[in-house]
mmCIF file of C-alpha atoms in Angstrom:
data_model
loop_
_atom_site.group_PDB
_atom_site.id
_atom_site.type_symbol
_atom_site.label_atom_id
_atom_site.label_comp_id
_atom_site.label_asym_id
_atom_site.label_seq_id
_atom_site.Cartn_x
_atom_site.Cartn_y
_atom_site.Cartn_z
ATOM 1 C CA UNK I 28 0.000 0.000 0.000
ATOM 2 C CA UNK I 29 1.474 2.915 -0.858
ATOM 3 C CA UNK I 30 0.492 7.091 0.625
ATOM 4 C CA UNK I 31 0.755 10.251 -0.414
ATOM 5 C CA UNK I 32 1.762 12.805 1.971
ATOM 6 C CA UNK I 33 0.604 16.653 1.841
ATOM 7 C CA UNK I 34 3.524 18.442 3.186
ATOM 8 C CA UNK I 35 3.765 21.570 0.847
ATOM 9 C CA UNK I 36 2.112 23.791 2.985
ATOM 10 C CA UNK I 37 3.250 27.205 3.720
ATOM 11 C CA UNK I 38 2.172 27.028 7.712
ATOM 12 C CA UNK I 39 1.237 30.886 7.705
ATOM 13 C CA UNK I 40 -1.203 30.633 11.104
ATOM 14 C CA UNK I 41 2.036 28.228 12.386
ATOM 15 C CA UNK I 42 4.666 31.191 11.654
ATOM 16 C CA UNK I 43 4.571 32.563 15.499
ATOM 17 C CA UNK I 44 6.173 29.681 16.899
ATOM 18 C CA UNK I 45 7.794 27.551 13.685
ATOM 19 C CA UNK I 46 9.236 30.303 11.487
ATOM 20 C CA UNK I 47 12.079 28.784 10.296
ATOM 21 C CA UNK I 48 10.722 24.765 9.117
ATOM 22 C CA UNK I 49 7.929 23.883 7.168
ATOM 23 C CA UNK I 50 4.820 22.487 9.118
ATOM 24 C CA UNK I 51 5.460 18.827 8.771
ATOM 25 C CA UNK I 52 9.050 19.355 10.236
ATOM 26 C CA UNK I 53 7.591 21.473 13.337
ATOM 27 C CA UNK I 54 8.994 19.922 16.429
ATOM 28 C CA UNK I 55 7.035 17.730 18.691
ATOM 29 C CA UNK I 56 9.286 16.773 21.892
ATOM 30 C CA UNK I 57 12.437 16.909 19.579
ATOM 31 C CA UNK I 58 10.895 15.073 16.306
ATOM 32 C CA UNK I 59 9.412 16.444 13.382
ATOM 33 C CA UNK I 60 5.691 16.584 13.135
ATOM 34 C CA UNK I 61 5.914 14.259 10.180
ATOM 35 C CA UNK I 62 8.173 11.426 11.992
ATOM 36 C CA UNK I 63 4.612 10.262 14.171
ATOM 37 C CA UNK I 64 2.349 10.288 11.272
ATOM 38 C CA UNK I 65 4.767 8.016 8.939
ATOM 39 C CA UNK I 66 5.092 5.865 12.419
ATOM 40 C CA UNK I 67 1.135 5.390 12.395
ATOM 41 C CA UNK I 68 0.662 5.114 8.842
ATOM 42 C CA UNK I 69 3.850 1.902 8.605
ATOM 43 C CA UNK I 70 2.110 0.355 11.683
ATOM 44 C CA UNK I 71 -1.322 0.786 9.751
ATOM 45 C CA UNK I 72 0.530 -1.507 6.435
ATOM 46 C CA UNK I 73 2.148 1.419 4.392
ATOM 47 C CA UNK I 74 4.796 0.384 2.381
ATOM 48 C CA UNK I 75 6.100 3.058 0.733
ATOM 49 C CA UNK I 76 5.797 7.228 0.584
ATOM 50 C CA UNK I 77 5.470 10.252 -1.861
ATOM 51 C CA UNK I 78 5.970 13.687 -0.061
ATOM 52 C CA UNK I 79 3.856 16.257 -2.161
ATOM 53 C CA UNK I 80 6.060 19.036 -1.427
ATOM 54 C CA UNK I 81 6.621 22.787 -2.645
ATOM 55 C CA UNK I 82 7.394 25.379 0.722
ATOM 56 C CA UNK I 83 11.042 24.597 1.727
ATOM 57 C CA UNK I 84 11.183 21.112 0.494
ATOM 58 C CA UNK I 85 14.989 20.945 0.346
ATOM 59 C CA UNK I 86 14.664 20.554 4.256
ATOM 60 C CA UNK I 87 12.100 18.064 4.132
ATOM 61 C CA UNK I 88 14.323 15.814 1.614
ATOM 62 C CA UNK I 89 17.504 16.763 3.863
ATOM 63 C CA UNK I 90 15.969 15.284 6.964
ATOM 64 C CA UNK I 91 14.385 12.053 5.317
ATOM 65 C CA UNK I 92 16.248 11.206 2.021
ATOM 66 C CA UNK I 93 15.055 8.837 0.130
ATOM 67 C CA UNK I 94 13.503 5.875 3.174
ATOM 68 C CA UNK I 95 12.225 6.153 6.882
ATOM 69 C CA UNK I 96 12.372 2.577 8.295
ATOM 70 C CA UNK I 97 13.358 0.937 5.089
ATOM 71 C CA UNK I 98 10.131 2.433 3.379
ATOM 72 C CA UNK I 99 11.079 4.050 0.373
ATOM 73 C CA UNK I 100 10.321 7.703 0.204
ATOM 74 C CA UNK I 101 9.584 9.657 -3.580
ATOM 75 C CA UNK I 102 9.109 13.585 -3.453
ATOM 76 C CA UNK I 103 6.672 15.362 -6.127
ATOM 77 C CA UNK I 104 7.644 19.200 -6.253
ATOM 78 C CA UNK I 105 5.275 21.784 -6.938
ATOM 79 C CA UNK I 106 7.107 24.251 -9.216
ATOM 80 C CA UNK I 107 3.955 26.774 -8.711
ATOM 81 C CA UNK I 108 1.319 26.079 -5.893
ATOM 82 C CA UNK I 109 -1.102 23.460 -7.457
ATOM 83 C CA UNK I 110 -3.606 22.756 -4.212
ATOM 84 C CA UNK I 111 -4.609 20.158 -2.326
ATOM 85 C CA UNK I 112 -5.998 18.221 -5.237
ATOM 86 C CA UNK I 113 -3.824 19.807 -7.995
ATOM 87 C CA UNK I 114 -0.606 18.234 -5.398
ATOM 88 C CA UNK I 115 -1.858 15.302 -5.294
ATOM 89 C CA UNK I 116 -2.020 14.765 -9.143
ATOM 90 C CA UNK I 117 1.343 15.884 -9.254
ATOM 91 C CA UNK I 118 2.237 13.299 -6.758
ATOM 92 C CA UNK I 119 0.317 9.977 -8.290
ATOM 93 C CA UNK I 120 2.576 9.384 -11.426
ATOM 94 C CA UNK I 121 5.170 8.205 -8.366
ATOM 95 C CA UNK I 122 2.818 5.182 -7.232
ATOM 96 C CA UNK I 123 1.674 2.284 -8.928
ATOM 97 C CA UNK I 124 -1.561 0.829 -7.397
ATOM 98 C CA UNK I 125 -5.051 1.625 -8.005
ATOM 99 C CA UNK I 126 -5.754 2.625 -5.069
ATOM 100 C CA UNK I 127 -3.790 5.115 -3.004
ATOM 101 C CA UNK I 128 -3.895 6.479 0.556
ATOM 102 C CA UNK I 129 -3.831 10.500 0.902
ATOM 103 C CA UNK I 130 -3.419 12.164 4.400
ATOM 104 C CA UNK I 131 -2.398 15.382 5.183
ATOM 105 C CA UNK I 132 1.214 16.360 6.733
ATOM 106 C CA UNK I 133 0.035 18.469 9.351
ATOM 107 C CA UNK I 134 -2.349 16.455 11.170
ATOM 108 C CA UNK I 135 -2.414 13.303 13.230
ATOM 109 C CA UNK I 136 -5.917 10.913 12.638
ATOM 110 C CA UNK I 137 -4.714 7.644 14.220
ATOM 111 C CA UNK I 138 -7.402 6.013 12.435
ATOM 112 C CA UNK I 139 -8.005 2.374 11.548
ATOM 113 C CA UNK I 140 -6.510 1.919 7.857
ATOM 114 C CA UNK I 141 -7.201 -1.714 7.692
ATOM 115 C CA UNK I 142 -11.190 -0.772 8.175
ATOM 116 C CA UNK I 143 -11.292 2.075 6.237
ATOM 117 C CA UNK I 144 -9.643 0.009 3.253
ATOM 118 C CA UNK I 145 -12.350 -2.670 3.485
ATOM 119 C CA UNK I 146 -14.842 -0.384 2.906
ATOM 120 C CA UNK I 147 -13.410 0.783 0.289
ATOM 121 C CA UNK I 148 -13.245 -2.104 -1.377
ATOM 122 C CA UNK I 149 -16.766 -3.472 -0.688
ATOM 123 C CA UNK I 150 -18.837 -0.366 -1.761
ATOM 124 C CA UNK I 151 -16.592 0.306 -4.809
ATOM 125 C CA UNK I 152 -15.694 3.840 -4.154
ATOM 126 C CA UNK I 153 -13.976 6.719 -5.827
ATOM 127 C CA UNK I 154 -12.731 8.184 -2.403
ATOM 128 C CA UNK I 155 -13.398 6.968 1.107
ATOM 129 C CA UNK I 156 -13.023 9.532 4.092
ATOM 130 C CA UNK I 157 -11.868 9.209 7.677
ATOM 131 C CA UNK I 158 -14.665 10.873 9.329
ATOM 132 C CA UNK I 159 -14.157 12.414 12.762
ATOM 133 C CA UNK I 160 -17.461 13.061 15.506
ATOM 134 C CA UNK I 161 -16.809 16.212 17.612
ATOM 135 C CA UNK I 162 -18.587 17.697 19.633
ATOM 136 C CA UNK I 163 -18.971 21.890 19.621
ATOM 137 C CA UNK I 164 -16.914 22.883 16.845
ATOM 138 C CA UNK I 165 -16.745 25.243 14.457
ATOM 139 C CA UNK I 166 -13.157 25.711 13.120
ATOM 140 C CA UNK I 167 -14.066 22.748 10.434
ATOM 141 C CA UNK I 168 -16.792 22.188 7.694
ATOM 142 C CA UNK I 169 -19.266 18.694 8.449
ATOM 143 C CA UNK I 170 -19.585 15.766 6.541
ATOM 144 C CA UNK I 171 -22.818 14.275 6.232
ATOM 145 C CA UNK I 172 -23.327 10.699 5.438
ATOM 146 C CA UNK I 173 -26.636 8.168 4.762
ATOM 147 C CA UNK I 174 -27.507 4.903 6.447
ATOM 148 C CA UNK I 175 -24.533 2.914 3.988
ATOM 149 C CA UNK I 176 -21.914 5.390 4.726
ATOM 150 C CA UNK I 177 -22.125 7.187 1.607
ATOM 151 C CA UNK I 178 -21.121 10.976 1.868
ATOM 152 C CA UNK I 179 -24.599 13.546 0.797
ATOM 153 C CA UNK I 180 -23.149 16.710 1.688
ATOM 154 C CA UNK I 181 -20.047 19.127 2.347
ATOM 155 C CA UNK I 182 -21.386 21.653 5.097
ATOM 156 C CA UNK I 183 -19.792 25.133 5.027
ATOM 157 C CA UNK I 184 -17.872 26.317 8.724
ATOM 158 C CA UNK I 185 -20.220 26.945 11.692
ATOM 159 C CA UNK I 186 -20.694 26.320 15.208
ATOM 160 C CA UNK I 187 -22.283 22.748 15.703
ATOM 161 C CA UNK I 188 -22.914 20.719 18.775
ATOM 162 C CA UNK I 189 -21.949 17.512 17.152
ATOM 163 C CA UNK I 190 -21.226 15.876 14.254
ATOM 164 C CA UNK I 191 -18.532 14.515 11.408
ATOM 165 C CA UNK I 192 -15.374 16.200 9.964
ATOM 166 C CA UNK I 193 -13.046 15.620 7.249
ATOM 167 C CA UNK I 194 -10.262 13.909 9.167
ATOM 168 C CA UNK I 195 -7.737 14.255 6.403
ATOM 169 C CA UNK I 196 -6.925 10.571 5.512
ATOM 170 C CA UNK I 197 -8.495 9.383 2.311
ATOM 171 C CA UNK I 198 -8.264 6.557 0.108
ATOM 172 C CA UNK I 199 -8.304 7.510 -3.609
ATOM 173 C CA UNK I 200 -8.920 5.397 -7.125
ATOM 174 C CA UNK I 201 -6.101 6.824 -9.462
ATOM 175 C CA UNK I 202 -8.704 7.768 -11.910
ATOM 176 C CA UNK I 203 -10.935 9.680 -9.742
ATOM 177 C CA UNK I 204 -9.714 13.665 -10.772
ATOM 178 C CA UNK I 205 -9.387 11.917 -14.586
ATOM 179 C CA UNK I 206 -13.074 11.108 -13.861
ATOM 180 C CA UNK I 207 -14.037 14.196 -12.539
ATOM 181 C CA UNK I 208 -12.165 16.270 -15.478
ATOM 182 C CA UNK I 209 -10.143 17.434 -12.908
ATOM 183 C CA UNK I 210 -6.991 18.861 -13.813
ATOM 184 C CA UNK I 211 -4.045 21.454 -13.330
ATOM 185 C CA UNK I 212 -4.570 23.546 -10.055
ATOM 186 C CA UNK I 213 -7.409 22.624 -8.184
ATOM 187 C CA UNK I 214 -9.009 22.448 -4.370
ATOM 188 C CA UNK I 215 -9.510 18.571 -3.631
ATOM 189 C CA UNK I 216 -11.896 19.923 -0.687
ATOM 190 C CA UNK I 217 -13.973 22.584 -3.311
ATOM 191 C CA UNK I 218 -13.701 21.211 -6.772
ATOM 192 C CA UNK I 219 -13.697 17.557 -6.296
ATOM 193 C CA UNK I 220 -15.825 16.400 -2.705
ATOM 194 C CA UNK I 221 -17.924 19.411 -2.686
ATOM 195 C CA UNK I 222 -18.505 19.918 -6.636
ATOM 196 C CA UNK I 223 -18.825 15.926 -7.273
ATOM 197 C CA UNK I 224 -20.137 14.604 -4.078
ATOM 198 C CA UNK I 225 -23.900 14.392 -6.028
ATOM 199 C CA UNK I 226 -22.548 12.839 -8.943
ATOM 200 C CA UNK I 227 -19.622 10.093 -7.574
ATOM 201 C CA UNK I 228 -19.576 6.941 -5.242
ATOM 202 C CA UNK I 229 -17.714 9.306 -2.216
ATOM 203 C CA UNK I 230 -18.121 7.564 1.077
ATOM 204 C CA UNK I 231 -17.023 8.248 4.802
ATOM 205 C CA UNK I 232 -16.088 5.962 7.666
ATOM 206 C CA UNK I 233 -16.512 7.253 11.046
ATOM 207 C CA UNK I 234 -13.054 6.817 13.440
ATOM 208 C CA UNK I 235 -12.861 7.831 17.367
ATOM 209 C CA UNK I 236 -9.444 7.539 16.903
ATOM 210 C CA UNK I 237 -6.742 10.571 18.624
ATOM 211 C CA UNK I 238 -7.406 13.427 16.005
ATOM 212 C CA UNK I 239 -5.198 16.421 16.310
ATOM 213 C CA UNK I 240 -4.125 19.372 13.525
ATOM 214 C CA UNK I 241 -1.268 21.440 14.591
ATOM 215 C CA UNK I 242 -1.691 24.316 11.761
ATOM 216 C CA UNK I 243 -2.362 26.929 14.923
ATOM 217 C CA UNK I 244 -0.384 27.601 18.112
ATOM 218 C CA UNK I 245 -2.819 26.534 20.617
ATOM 219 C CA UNK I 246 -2.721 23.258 18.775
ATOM 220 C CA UNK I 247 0.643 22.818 18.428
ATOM 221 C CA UNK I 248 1.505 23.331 21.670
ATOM 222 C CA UNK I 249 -1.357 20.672 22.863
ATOM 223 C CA UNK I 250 0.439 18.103 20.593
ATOM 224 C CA UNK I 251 3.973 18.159 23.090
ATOM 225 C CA UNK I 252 1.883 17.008 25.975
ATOM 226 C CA UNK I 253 -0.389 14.433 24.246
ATOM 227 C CA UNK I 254 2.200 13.064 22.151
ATOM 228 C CA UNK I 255 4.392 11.989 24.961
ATOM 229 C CA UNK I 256 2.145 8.941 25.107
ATOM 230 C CA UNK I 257 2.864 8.047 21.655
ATOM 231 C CA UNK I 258 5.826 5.356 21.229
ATOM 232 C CA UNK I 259 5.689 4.029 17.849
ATOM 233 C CA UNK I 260 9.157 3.590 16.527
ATOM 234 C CA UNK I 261 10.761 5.681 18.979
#
């Protein structure tokens, strides 16, 4: 199984405290950011890596080369910023399966990959979403899903008492933006869920799993306490 990583992110709301590394290299208790989600994502059957990079990636290739833990690691550069889904076109000429596993490489969504692949795979999706309940939000948009799991809508920012978020991890067909006409620079969260959610097999799978997005102080702070708990291949 193979996953592409988002890690080209300029980390302008992260600037305060981490102005001189990109986000996925911000320090958590002496290791990069990006060091715990590759740890989560081997234990969870990964094989190998593409970094989707652009904002400093010299120092992202520097610290990793070209393997973590005998897992190969490619790196797609964005000459010009592409988006979230134009960066992750850019990235999918470097794997080889038809399916591919997306996350983001600023957050942590210790999901269950195994589960979320299975579904996958039995309803015959384009994507399938890691889906997050909270509880009193309102920095983050709300997935809403039917009976089967199938995603129905994309809900704008607002304050909510409950319900599901985009938790970041996806798995992806490597047709899906060919599908979708998709091409060049383009929002994977505007263009392709919300614009195409109506008229593609798009399902979510609900995860309790430890969520945490360290793109503003407050969180980023929060993550050198909790994270002390997390081993992995420390």
């Amino acid at each position: 199984m193979e996953a592409i990583i988002l890690a080209g992110g300029f980390g302008t709301r992260l600037r305060s405290v981490v102005a001189d590394k990109p986000k996925a290299l911000a320090p958590i208790n002496g290791r990069p950011f990006l060091e715990y989600l590759l740890d989560h994502l081997i234990r969870g059957g990964i094989d190998s890596f593409v970094f989707s990079v652009g904002y400093r990636a010299q120092m992202i290739e520097e610290h990793f080369g070209d393997c973590y833990h005998d897992r190969p690691i490619q790196y797609a550069l964005e000459t010009e910023p592409l988006g979230t889904g134009g960066g992750i076109a850019n990235a999918l000429p470097y794997t080889s399966g038809d399916t591919v596993l997306v996350t983001n490489g600023d957050s942590l969504f210790l999901t269950d990959l195994a589960r979320q692949y299975a579904l996958h795979q039995q309803v015959g999706a384009l994507a399938t979403l890691a889906l997050r309940p909270m509880k009193n939000f309102s920095r983050y948009g709300r997935v809403e899903v039917d009976g089967d799991g199938r995603i129905t809508a994309f809900r704008e920012k607002e304050a909510v008492e409950e319900g599901l978020i985009n938790g970041g991890v996806y798995l992806l067909q490597r047709d899906a933006f060919a599908q979708a006409g998709l091409k060049g620079a383009f929002s994977l969260e505007r263009d392709f869920f919300g614009a195409k959610v109506a008229d593609f097999p798009l399902y979510g799978l609900a995860d309790e799993g430890y969520f945490l997005d360290i793109g503003i102080p407050e969180d980023f702070a929060r993550a050198q306490e909790d994270f002390l708990r997390f081993k992995f291949n420390q």
